[in-house]
XYZ file of C-alpha atoms in Angstrom:
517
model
C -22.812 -28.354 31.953
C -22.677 -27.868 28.108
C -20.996 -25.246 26.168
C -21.219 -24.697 22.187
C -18.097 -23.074 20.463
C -18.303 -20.857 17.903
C -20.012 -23.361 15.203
C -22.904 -23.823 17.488
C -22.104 -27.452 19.172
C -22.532 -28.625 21.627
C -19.697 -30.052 24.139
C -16.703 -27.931 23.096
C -13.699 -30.353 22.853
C -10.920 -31.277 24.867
C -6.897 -31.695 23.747
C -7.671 -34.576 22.608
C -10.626 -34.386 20.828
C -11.509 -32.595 17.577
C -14.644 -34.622 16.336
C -16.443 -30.935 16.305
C -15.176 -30.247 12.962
C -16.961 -33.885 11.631
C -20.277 -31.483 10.968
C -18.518 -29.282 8.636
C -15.552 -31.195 7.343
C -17.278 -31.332 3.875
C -17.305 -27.146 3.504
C -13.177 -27.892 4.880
C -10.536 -26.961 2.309
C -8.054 -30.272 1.706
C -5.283 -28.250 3.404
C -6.765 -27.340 6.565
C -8.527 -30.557 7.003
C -4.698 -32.269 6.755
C -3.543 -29.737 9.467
C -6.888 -30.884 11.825
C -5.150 -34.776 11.147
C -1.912 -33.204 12.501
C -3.144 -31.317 15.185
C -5.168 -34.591 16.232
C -2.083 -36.964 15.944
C -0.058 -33.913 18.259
C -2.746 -34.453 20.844
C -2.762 -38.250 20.916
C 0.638 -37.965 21.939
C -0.092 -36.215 24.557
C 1.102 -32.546 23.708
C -0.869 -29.587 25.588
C -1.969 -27.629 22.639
C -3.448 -24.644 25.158
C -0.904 -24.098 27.819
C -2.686 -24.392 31.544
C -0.030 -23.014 33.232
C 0.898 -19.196 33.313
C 3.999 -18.227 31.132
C 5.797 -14.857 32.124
C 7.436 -12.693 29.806
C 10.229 -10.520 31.631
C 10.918 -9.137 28.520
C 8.926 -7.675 25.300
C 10.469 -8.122 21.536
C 9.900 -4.031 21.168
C 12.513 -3.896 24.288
C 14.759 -6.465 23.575
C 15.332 -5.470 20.001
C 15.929 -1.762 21.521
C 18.373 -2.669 24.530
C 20.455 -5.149 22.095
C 20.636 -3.437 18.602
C 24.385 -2.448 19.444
C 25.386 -6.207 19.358
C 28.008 -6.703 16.342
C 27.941 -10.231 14.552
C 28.769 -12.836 16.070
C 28.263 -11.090 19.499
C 25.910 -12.000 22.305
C 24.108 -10.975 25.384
C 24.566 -12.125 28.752
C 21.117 -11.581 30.107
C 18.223 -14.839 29.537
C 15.033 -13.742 29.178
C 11.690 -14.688 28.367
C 9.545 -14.028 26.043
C 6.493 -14.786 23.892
C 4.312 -14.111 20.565
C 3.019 -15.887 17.378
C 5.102 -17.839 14.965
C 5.667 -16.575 11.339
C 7.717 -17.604 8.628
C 9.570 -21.016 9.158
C 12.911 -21.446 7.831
C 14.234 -24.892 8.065
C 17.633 -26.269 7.529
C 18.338 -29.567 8.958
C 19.640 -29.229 12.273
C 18.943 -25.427 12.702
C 15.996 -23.587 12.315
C 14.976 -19.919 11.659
C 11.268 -18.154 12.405
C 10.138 -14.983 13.193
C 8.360 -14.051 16.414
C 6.073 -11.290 16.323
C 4.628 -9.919 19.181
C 2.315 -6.735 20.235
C 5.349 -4.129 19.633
C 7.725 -6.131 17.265
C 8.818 -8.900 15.383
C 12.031 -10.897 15.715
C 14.022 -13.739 14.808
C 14.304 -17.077 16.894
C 17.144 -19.567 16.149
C 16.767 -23.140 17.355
C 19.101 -25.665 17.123
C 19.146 -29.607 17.790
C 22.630 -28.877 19.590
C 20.659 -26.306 22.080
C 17.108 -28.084 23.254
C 17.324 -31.695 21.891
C 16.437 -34.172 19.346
C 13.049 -34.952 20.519
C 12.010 -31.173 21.765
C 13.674 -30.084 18.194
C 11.558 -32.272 16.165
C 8.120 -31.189 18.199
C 9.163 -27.764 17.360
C 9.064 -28.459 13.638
C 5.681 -30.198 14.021
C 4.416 -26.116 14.926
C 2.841 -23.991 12.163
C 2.564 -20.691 11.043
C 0.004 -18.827 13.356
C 1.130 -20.882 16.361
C 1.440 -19.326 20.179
C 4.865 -19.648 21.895
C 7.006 -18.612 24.478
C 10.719 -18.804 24.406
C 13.990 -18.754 26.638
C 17.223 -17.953 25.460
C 19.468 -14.679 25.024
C 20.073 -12.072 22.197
C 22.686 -12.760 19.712
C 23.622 -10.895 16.149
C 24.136 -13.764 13.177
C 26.560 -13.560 10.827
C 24.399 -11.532 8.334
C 23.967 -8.849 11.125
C 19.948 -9.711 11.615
C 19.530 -10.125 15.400
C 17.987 -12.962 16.968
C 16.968 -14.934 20.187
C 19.093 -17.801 20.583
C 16.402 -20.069 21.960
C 17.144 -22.844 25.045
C 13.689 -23.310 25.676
C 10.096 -22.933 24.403
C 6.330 -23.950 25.471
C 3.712 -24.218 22.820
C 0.989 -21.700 24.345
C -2.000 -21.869 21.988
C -2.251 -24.262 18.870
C -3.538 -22.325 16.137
C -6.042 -24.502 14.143
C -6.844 -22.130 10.979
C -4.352 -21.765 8.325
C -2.787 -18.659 8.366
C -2.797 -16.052 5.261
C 0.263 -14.946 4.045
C -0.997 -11.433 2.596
C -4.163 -9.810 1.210
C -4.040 -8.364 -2.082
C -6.701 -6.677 -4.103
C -9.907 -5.417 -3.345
C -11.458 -8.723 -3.458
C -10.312 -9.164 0.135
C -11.109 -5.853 1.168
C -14.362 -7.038 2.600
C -13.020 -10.468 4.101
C -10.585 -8.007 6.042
C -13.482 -5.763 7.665
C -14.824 -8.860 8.326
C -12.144 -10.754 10.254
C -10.312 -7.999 11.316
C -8.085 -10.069 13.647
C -6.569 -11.431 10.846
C -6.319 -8.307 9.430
C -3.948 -6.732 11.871
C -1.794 -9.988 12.063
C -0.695 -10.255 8.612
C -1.029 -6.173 7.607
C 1.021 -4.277 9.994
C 0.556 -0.885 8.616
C -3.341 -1.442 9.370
C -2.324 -1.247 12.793
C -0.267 1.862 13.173
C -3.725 3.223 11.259
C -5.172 2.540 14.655
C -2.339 3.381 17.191
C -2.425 6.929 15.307
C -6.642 6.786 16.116
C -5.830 5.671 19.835
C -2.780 8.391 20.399
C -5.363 11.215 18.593
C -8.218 10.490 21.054
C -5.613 10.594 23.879
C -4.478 13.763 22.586
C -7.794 15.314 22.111
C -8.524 14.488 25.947
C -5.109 15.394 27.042
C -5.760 19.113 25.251
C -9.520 19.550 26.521
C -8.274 18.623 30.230
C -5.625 20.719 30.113
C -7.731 24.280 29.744
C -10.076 23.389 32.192
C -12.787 21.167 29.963
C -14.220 18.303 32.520
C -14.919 14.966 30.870
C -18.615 13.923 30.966
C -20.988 10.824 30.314
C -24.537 11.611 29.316
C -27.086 9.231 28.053
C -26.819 7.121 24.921
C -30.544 6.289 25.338
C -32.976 9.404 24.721
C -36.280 9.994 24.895
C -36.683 12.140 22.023
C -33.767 12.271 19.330
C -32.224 15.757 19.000
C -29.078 17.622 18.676
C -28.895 16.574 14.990
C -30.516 15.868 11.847
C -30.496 12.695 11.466
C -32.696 9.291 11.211
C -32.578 7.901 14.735
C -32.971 3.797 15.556
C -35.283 2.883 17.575
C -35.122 0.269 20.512
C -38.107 -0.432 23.448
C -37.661 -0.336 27.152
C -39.730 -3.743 28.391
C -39.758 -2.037 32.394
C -40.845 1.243 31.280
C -42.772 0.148 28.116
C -41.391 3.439 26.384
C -39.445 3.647 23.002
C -36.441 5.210 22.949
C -33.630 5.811 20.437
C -30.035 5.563 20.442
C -28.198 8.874 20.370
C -27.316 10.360 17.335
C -25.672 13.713 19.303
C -25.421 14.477 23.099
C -25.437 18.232 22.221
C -28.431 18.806 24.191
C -27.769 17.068 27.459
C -24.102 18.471 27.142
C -25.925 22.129 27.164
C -27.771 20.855 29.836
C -24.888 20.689 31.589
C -23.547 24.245 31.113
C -26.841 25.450 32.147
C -26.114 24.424 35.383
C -23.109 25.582 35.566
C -20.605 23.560 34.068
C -18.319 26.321 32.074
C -16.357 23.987 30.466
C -17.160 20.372 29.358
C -16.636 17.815 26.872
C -17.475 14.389 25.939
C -15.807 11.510 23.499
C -19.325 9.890 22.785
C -20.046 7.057 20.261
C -23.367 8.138 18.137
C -26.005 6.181 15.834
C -27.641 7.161 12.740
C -29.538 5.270 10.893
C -28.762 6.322 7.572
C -26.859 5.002 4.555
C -23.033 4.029 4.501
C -20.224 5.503 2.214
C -16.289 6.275 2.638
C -17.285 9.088 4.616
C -20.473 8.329 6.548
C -20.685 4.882 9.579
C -24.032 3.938 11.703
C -21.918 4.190 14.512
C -19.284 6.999 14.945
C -17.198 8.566 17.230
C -17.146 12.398 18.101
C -15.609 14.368 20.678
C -18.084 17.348 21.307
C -17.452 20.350 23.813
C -19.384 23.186 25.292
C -17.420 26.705 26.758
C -19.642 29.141 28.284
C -18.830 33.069 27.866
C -17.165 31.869 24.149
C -18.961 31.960 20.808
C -17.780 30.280 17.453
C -14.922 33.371 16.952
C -13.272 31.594 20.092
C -14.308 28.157 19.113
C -12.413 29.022 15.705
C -8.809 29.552 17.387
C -9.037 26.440 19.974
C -10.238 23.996 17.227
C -7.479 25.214 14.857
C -5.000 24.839 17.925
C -6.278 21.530 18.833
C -6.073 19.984 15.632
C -2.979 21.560 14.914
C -1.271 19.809 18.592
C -3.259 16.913 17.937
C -1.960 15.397 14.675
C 1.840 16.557 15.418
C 1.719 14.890 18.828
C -0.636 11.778 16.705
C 1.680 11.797 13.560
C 4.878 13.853 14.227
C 4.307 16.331 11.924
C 1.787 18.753 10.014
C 2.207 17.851 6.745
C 0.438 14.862 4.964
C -1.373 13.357 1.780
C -4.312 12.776 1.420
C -6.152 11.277 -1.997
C -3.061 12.383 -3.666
C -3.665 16.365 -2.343
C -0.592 17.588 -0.109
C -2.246 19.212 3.044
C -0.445 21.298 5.754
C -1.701 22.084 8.437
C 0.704 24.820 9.112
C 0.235 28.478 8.785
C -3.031 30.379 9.786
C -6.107 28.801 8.492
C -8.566 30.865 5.872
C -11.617 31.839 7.404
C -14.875 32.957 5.056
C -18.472 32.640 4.732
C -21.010 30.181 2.861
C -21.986 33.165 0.396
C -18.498 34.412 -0.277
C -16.925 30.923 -0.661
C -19.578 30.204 -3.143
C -18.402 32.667 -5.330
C -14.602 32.524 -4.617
C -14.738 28.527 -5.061
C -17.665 27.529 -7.278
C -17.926 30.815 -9.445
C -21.777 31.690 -8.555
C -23.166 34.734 -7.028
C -25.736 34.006 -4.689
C -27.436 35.903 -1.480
C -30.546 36.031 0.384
C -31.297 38.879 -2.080
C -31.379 36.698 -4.940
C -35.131 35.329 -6.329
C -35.722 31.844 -4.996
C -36.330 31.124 -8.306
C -33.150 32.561 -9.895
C -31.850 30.102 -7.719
C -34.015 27.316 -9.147
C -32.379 28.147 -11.992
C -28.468 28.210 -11.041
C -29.266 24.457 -9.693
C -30.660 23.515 -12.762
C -28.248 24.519 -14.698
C -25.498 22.870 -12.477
C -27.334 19.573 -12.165
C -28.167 20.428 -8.432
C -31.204 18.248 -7.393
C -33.688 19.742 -4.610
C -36.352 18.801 -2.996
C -39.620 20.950 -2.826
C -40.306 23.029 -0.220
C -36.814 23.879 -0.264
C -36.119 27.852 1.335
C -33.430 29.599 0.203
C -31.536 28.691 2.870
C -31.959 24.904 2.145
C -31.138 25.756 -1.986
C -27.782 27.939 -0.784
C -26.605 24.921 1.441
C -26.998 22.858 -1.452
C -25.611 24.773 -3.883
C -22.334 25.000 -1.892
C -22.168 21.029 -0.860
C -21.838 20.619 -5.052
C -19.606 23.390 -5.844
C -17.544 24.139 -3.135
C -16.816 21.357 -0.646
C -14.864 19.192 -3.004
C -12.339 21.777 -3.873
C -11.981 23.051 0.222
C -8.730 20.843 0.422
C -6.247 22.754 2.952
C -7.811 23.590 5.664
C -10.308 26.253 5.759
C -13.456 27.251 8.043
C -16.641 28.181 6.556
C -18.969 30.328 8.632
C -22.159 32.343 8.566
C -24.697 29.225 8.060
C -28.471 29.947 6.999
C -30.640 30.161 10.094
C -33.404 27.141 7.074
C -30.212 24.333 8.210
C -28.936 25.680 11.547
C -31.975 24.824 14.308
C -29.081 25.222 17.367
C -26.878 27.885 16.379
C -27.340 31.785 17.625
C -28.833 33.945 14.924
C -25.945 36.369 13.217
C -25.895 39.689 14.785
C -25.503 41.404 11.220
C -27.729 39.328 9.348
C -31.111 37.346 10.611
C -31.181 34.865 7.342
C -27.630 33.590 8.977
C -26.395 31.803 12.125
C -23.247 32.097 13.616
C -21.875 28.744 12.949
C -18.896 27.569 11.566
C -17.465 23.958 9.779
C -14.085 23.098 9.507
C -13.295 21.495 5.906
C -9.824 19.638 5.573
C -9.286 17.809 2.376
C -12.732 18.101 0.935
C -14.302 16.841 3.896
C -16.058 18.189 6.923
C -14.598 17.706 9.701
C -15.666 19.835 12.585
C -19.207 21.890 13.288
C -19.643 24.355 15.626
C -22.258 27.363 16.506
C -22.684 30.087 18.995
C -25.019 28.203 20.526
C -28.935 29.297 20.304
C -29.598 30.562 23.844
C -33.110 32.200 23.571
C -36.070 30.367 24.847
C -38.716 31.510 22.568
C -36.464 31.389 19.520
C -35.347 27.562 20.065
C -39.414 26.706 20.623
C -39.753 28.661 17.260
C -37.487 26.472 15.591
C -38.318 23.130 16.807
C -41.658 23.794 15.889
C -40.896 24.687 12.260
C -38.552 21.740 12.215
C -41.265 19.021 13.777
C -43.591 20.440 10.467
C -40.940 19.872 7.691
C -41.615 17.848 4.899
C -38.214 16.296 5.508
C -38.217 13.415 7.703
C -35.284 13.244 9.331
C -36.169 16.812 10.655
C -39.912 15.756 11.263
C -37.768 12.840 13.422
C -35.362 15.249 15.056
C -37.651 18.004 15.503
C -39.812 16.251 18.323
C -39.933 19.542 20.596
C -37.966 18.660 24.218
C -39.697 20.242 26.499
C -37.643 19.070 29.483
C -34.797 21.297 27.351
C -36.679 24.555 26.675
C -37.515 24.170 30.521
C -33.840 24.045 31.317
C -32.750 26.976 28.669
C -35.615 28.899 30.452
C -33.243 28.788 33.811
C -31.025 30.598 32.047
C -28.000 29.852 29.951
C -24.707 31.865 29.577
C -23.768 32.684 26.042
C -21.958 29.563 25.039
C -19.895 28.289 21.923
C -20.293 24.581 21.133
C -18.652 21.841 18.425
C -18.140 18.228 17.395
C -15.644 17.144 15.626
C -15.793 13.628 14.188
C -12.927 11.711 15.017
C -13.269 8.897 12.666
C -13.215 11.616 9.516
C -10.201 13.420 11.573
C -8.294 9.811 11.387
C -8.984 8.830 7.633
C -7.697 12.353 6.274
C -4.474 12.287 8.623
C -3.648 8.515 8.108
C -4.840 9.186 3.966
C -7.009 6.201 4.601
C -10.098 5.329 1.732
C -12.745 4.709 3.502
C -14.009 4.962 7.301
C -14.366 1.334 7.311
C -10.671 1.570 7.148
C -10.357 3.336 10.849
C -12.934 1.533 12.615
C -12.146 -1.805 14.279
C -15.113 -3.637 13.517
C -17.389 -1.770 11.202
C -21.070 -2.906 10.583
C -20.846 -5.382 7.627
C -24.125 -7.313 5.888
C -23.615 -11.165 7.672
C -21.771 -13.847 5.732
C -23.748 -15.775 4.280
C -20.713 -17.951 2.461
């Protein structure tokens, strides 16, 4: 049977054989293609560069460096454990020799000595490198300086590394090469990963919170028939069996509502979604949300629980309320301003606009503040706009902003005092949106209205969105309780609270043009 690595050949190599790299060796830098010559010499000798045995750890560095940092100098432990992780920063001085060991949760110092394991097994430890796998006996001791260390009897090479590792990035030159091979990333920048152990403890908080009052965790399809529960440019895939096109979710709002139709009060779902639109700092192909549904609530008691979940969320996440971010100092703390579209217009950008106002009047207030619209554009559309260039930037501690026109709002319940508005709410943290929620449209006849006028825009991401679902108007026709609903994008949630520049920054693997170097 033939396998190809990860250069496309055929026959992957054994130990003992690194001919594979022949192909390519004229693209090879000089260094890397002298460490291949040493890594071929080590196997001729009959090293095992990939361990086939099973090495246990029975201890991790993250616990050994807790359970010993009361040794003084000079003092050491008892207790012989084992260990493991990936060599980093050789310092050599004839007999002895000092590296670091860094594993998942930690990184500390090994000491070998000639005295300890031998000439021969002391010399095949030198012929390691930087980037190397290894696992290590020995016991804790504290050097003279006071930096503690493993005082190694015994080590097994576990996995040869071949590539030559970086010592740092620098610069936004590299910014790219470290989206790209993110592995590499995380080994040689350690504050990139606590970016993404704060991401992984603030999804676990969001669930822990939702679970807690009574939300029940839910998986609905990430293939639809017809896009919806957004505005937004769907992609487009083709079932062979069925011989149907379908497209990749870019919300699961409408199969969540589905849900509370038949009577599920409370649910919620951490769903990855895909839009095929354009990327910047703030805006990803593929994102993650968590959205939730609560029947009997509208966007008054969506308000308070977002505001308490965000506000449990990043102290449990980050240990505190407080943070920077793009040199603003946020807190989180304190009650959080509440106040409409119209009235934050004025209080924030200066401009007094309404409903009552001549649509061309406000022509005229986007001309004169270098607004661009599009034609066709209701005053609904023109307001929206008119706020997204005036007011969003400067929305930096948190604040909600309510009372949406009914022109951008297909989903959300008309406004009880006012039929141009919706009641819908989004949650603005340092000049970005973070959260969107509505009393959720309920009526029948008014959602067919609306999908209808949305399926004739001249916009085509509505014209794409605004398919009508008639399996969904058949299931709001059953009847559904008055209901509040939100997603909140957890991505945007983790840039702001880690002050991180771009989203690219917070995903693992974000979607990157392929190198063609």
């Amino acid at each position: 049977m033939q396998n190809k690595d990860n250069y496309g050949h055929k026959d992957l190599p054994g130990e003992k054989d690194y001919g594979y790299y022949a192909e390519i060796e004229e693209s090879l830098s000089e260094p890397l293609k002298v460490k291949i010559e040493k890594i071929k010499d080590m196997a001729s000798k009959g090293h095992e560069l990939y361990y086939s045995g099973s090495f246990k750890k029975t201890a991790e560095i993250g616990k050994i460096i807790e359970t010993f940092s009361g040794l003084q100098p000079g003092e050491k432990s008892e207790e012989v454990f084992k260990t493991a992780g990936r060599l980093m920063l050789f310092r050599v001085h004839g007999k002895a020799t000092f590296c670091d060991l860094k594993g998942y949760d930690g990184k500390i110092q090994l000491y070998l000595s000639m005295k300890n394991i031998g000439e021969n097994k002391y010399n095949d430890f030198l012929s390691l490198d930087i980037g190397d796998w290894i696992g290590v006996e020995g016991n804790a001791f504290v050097t003279h300086r006071g930096e503690l260390s493993i005082n190694v009897t015994d080590y097994k090479l576990l996995s040869k590394s071949v590539r030559i590792m970086p010592e740092k990035w620098h610069g936004l030159k590299d910014v790219e090469l470290r989206y790209r091979q993110r592995y590499l990333d995380f080994i040689v920048n350690p504050e990139v990963k606590k970016i993404f152990l704060t991401r992984i403890k603030v999804i676990e908080e969001m669930r822990g919170f939702l679970s807690s009052r009574g939300f029940l965790e839910v998986e609905t399809p990430m293939l639809h028939p017809i896009p919806g529960g957004a505005a937004a440019k769907p992609f487009i895939t083709h079932h062979n069996a069925l011989d149907m096109d379908l497209y990749l979710r870019i919300a699961p709002e409408l199969y969540l509502k589905r849900l509370v139709i038949a009577g599920f009060e409370k649910v919620f779902e951490i769903n990855r979604n895909f839009r095929n639109e354009g990327i910047s700092h703030k805006h990803n192909p593929e994102f993650t949300m968590v959205e939730f549904y609560q029947a009997f609530a509208d966007y008054n008691d969506m308000m308070e629980l977002t505001e308490e979940m965000i506000k449990t969320v990043t102290l449990k996440a980050t240990g505190s309320l407080n943070f920077s971010y793009r040199g603003n100092d946020i807190s989180l703390d304190g009650n959080w301003e509440k106040i409409s579209m119209i009235q934050s217009i004025e209080k924030y950008g200066g401009l007094k606009v309404s409903f009552d106002t001549d649509i061309n009047e406000l022509k005229k207030i986007c001309s004169e503040n270098k607004i661009e619209i599009a034609p066709g554009m209701g005053k609904g559309k023109i307001i929206n706009e008119i706020f997204e260039k005036t007011v969003e930037p400067k929305l930096i501690q948190p604040v909600f902003i309510k009372d949406y026109p009914v022109e951008i709002s297909p989903l959300a319940r008309r406004h009880a005092r006012d039929s141009n508005l919706t009641e819908r709410f989004e949650l603005f943290i340092g000049g970005e949106e973070v959260a969107n929620a509505f009393s959720e449209l309920i009526d029948p006849r008014d959602q067919a209205a609306r999908f209808k006028q949305q399926a004739a825009s001249g916009d085509e991401e509505e014209r794409l969105t605004g398919k009508i679902d008639l399996d969904f108007l058949k299931a709001l026709e059953y009847g559904m309780p008055p209901t509040g609903g939100e997603g909140i994008g957890v991505d945007r949630f983790v840039m702001i609270i880690t002050d991180s520049k771009s989203l690219r920054d917070v995903i693992l693997f974000p979607i990157l043009r392929p190198d063609t170097d």
